[in-house]
Coordinates of C-alpha atoms in Angstrom, one line a residue:
X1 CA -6.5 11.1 5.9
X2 CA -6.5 13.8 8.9
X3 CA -6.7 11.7 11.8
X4 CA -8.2 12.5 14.9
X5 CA -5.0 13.0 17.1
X6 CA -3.9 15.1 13.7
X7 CA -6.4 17.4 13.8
X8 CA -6.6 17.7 17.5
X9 CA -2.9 19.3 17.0
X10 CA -4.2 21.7 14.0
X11 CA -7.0 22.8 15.5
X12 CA -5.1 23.7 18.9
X13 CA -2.9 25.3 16.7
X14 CA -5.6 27.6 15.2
X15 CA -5.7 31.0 16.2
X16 CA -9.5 32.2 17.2
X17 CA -10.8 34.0 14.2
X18 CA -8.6 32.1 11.6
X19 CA -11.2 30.0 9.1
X20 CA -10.6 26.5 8.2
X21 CA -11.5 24.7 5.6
X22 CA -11.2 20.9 4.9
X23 CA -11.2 19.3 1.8
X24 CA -11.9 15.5 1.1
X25 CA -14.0 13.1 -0.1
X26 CA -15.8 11.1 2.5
X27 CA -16.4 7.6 0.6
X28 CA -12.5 6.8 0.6
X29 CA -10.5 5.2 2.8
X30 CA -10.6 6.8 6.3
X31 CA -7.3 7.6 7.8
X32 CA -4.8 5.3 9.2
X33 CA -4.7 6.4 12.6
X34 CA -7.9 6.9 15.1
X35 CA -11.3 8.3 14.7
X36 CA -13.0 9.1 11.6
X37 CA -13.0 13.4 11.2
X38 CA -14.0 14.1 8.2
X39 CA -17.6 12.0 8.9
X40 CA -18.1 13.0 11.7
X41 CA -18.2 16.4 11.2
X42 CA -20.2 16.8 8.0
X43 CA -22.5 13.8 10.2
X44 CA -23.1 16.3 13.1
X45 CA -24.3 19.1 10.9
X46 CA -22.9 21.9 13.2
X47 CA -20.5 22.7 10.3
X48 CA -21.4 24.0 6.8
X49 CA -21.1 21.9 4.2
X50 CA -20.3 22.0 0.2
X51 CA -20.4 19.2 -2.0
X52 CA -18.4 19.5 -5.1
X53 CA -19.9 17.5 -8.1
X54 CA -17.6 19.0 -11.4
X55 CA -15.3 16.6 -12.5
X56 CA -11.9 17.6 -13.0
X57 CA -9.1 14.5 -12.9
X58 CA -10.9 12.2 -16.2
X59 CA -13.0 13.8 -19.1
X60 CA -17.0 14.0 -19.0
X61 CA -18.1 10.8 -20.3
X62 CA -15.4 8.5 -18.8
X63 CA -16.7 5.4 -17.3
X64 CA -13.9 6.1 -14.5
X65 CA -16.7 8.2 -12.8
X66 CA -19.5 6.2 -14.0
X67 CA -18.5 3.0 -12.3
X68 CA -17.2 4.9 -8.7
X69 CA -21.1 6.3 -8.7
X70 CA -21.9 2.6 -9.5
X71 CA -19.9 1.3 -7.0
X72 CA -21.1 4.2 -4.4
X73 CA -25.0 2.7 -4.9
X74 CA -23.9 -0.5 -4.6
X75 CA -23.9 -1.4 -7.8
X76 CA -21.2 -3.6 -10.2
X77 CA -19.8 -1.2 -12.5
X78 CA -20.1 -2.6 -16.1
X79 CA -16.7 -3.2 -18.2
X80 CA -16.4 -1.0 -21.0
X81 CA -15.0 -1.2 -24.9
X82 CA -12.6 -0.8 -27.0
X83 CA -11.5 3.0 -26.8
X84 CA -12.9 2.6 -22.9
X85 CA -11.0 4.2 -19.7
X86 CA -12.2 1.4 -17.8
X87 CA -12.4 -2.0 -18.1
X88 CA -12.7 -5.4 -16.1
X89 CA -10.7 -8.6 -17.0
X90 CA -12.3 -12.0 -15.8
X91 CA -9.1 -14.8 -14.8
X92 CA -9.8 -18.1 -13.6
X93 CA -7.1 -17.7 -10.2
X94 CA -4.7 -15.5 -8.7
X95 CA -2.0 -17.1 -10.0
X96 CA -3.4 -16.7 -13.6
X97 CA -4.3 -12.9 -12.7
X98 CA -0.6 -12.2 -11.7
X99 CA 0.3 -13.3 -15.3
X100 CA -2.3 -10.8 -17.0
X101 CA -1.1 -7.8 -15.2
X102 CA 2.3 -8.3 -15.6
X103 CA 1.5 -8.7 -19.5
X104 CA -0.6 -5.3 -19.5
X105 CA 2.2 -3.6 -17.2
X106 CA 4.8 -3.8 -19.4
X107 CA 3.4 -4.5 -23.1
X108 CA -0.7 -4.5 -23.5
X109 CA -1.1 -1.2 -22.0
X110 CA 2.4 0.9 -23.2
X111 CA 1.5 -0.6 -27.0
X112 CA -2.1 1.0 -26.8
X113 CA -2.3 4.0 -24.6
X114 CA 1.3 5.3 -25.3
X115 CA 2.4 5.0 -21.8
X116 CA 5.2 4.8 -19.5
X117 CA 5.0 1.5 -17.8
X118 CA 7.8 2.6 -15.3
X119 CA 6.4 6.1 -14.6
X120 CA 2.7 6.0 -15.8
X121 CA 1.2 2.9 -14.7
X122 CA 0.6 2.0 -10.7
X123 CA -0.3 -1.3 -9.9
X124 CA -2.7 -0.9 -6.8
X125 CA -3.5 -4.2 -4.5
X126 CA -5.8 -5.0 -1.8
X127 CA -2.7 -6.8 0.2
X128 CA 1.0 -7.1 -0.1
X129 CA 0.5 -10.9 0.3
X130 CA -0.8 -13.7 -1.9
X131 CA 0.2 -14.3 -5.9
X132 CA -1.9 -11.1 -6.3
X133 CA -0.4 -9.1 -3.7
X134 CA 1.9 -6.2 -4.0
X135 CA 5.0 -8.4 -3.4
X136 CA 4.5 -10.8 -5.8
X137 CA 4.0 -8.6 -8.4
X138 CA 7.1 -6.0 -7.3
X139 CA 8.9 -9.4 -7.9
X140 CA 7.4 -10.0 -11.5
X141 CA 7.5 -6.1 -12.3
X142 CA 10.8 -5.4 -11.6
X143 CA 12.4 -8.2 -13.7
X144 CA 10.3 -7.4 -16.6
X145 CA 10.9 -3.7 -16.3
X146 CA 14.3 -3.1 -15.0
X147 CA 16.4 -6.4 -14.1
X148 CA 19.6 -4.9 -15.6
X149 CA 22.0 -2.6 -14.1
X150 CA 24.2 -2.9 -10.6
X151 CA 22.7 -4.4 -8.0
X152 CA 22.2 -4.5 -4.2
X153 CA 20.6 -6.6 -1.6
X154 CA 19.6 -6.7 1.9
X155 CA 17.1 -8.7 4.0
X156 CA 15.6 -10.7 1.1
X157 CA 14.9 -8.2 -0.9
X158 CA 16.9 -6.5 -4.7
X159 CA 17.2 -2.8 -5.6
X160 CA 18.3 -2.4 -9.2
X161 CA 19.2 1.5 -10.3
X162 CA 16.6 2.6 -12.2
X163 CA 14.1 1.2 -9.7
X164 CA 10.7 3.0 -8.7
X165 CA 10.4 2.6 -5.1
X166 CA 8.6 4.6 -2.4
X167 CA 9.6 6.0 1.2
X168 CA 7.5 4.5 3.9
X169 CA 8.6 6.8 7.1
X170 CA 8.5 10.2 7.3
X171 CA 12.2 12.0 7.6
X172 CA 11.7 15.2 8.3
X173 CA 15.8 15.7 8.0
X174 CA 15.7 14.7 4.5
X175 CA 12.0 16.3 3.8
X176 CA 10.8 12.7 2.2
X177 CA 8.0 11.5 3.3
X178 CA 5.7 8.0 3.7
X179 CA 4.1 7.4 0.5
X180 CA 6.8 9.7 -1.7
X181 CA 7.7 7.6 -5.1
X182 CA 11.4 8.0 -6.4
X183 CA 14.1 6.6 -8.9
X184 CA 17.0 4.9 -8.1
X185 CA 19.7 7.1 -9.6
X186 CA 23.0 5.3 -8.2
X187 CA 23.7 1.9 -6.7
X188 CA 27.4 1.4 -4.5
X189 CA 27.0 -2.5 -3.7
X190 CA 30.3 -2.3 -1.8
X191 CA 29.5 0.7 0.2
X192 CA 25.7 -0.3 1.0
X193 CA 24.3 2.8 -0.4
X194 CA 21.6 4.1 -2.2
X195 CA 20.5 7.4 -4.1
X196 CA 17.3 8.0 -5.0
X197 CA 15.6 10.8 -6.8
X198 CA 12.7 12.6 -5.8
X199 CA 11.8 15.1 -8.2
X200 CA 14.6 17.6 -8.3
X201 CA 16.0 16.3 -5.0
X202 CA 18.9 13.1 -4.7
X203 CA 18.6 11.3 -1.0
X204 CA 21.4 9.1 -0.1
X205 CA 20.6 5.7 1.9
X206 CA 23.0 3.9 4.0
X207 CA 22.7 0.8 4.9
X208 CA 21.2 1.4 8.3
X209 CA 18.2 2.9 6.0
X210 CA 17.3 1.0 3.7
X211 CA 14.7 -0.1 5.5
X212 CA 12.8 2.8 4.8
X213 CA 12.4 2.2 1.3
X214 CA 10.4 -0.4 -0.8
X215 CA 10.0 -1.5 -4.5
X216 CA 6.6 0.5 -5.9
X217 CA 5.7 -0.6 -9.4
X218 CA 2.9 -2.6 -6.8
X219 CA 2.0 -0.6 -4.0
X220 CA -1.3 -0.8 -1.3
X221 CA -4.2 1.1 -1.9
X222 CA -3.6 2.7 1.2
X223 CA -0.5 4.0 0.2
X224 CA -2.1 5.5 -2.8
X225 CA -4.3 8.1 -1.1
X226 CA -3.7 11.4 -2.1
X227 CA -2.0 10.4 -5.2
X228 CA -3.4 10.1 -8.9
X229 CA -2.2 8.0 -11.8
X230 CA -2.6 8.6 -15.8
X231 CA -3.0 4.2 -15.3
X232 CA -4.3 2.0 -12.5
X233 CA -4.1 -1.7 -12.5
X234 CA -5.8 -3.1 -9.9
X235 CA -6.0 -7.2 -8.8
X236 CA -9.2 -8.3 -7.5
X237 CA -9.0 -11.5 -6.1
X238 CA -10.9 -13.7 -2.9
X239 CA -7.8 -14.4 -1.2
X240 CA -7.3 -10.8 -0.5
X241 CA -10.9 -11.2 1.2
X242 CA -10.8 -9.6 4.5
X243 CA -9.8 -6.3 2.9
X244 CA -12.8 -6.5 -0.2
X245 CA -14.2 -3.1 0.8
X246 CA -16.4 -0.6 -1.5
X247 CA -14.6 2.5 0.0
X248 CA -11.0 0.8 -1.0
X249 CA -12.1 0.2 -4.5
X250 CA -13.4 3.1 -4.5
X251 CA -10.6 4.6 -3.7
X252 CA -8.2 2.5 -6.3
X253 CA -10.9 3.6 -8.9
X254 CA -10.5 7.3 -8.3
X255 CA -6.7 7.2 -8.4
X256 CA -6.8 6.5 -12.2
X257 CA -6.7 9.6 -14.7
X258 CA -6.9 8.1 -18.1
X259 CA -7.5 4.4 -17.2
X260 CA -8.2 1.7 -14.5
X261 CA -8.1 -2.0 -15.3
X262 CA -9.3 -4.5 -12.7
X263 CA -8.3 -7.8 -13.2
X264 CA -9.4 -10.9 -11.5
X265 CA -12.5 -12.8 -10.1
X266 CA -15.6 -11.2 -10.6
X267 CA -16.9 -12.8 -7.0
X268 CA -14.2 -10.8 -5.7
X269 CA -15.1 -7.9 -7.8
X270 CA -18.5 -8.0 -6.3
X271 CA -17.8 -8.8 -2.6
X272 CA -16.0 -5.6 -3.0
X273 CA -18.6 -3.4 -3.7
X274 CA -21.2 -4.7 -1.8
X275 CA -19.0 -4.8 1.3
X276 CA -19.9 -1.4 3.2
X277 CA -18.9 -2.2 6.3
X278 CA -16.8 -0.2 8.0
X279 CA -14.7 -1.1 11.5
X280 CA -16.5 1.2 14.1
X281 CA -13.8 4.3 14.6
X282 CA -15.6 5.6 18.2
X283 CA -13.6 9.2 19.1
X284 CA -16.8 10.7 20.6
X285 CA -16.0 13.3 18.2
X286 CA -19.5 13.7 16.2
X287 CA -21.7 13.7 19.8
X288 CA -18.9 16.4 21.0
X289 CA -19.8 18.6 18.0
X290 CA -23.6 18.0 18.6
X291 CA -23.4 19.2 22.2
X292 CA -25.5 22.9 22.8
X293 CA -21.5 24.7 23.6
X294 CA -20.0 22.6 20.7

């Protein structure tokens, strides 16, 4: 996630003799902005390196971790049983696939894994668009989870109290921050306003920034990084095909704690996995580390 204008700043503000230590896992999604740092130094070998192989976030045995080392050789991962912590569901089209996960949302997977689907369940999508994207199903989610309670509306879109929605600029007034999930605590439809909760913390919202805010029972896998989940749904379907990449499954695999569900075509399943490619990220900064005065 550190890019490489980021860690230009930290390093400049390094003292000399201060150690630093980075922590990551290579095979997710790089970082938003430029350059690719993380790769590119453990690629130029000038820096010493320790991979960590103990698996802490799911229990030994969970097919979680079995099918991201799948997926990591290129392989299919293979849908487990009943009493399984991960598990594929074949539909015949998107449209069909946004049914299934609203079904396991907010009654297959509360009924049998005792969980929360409001604060224990993350639906993570390729895209926003499409019947499988992230919009669709924040549509779907949110009237099958919370469609009572006041109301308010602004540029297409409803906030009901009680929502879960997430902040998608950082505010360094308020200390919220892009990616932060909260609750909807009040709703003042005349007024415009908003209050959210973030853990112990209420932030207020005019109406000049609500913008900032957006429904997150469906959210991107970009948006996930960082984050973990006791559940993960995840829609896997062709029309989200120009973002089918190994390292953002990968990444919406490793989010889930207890259990991942994919749901969808296996072609797009597949596509996925096998798709390595990666967008050339050229910041010069693995050949600068290589250099004899690196």
């Amino acid at each position: 996630m550190l890019d490489i204008q980021l860690a230009y700043s930290l390093l400049r503000a390094v003292p000399l003799g201060m150690r630093l230590v980075l922590v990551g896992d290579v095979d997710q999604l790089p970082s938003v902005g430029p350059g690719n740092v993380l790769r590119d130094i453990i690629e130029s070998q000038r820096v010493p390196v320790t991979a960590l192989t103990e698996i802490f976030r799911q229990d030994e045995g969970s097919l979680i971790v079995e099918a991201a080392h799948s997926m990591l050789r290129g392989e299919v991962p293979r849908s487990g049983d009943d009493g399984s912590d991960f598990f594929f569901i074949e539909t015949a089209d998107s449209k069909k696939t946004r049914e299934v996960i609203r079904e396991l949302v907010t009654r297959r997977i509360p009924q049998a894994f005792d969980l929360d689907p409001l604060t224990d369940i993350q639906v993570l999508c390729p895209m926003y668009r499409g019947d499988a994207g992230a919009d669709a199903l924040n549509h779907d989610l949110q009237g099958e989870i919370n469609s009572q309670g006041p109301t308010l509306e602004r540029s297409g879109r409803t906030f009901v109290r009680g929502d879960k929605v997430m902040q998608i600029r950082n505010d360094y007034e308020t200390d919220v921050f892009n990616g932060d999930i909260g609750k909807i605590e009040v709703v003042e439809p005349s007024q415009g306003r908003l209050t959210v909760r973030f853990g112990n913390r209420l932030i207020e919202y005019g109406p000049g920034e609500l913008d900032q805010i957006v429904l997150a029972y469906a959210i991107s896998v970009h948006r996930s990084q960082g984050s973990e989940y006791p559940a993960v749904v995840i829609p896997m379907a062709t029309e989200h095909f120009m973002m089918l990449r190994r390292n953002l499954l990968y990444t919406a695999i490793t989010r889930g704690r207890r259990l991942v569900v994919l749901v969808g075509s296996p072609k797009a399943f597949a596509i996925a996995v096998r798709n390595n490619q990666e967008a050339s990220r050229n910041s010069l900064l693995d050949q600068k580390l290589r250099l004899p005065d690196a």
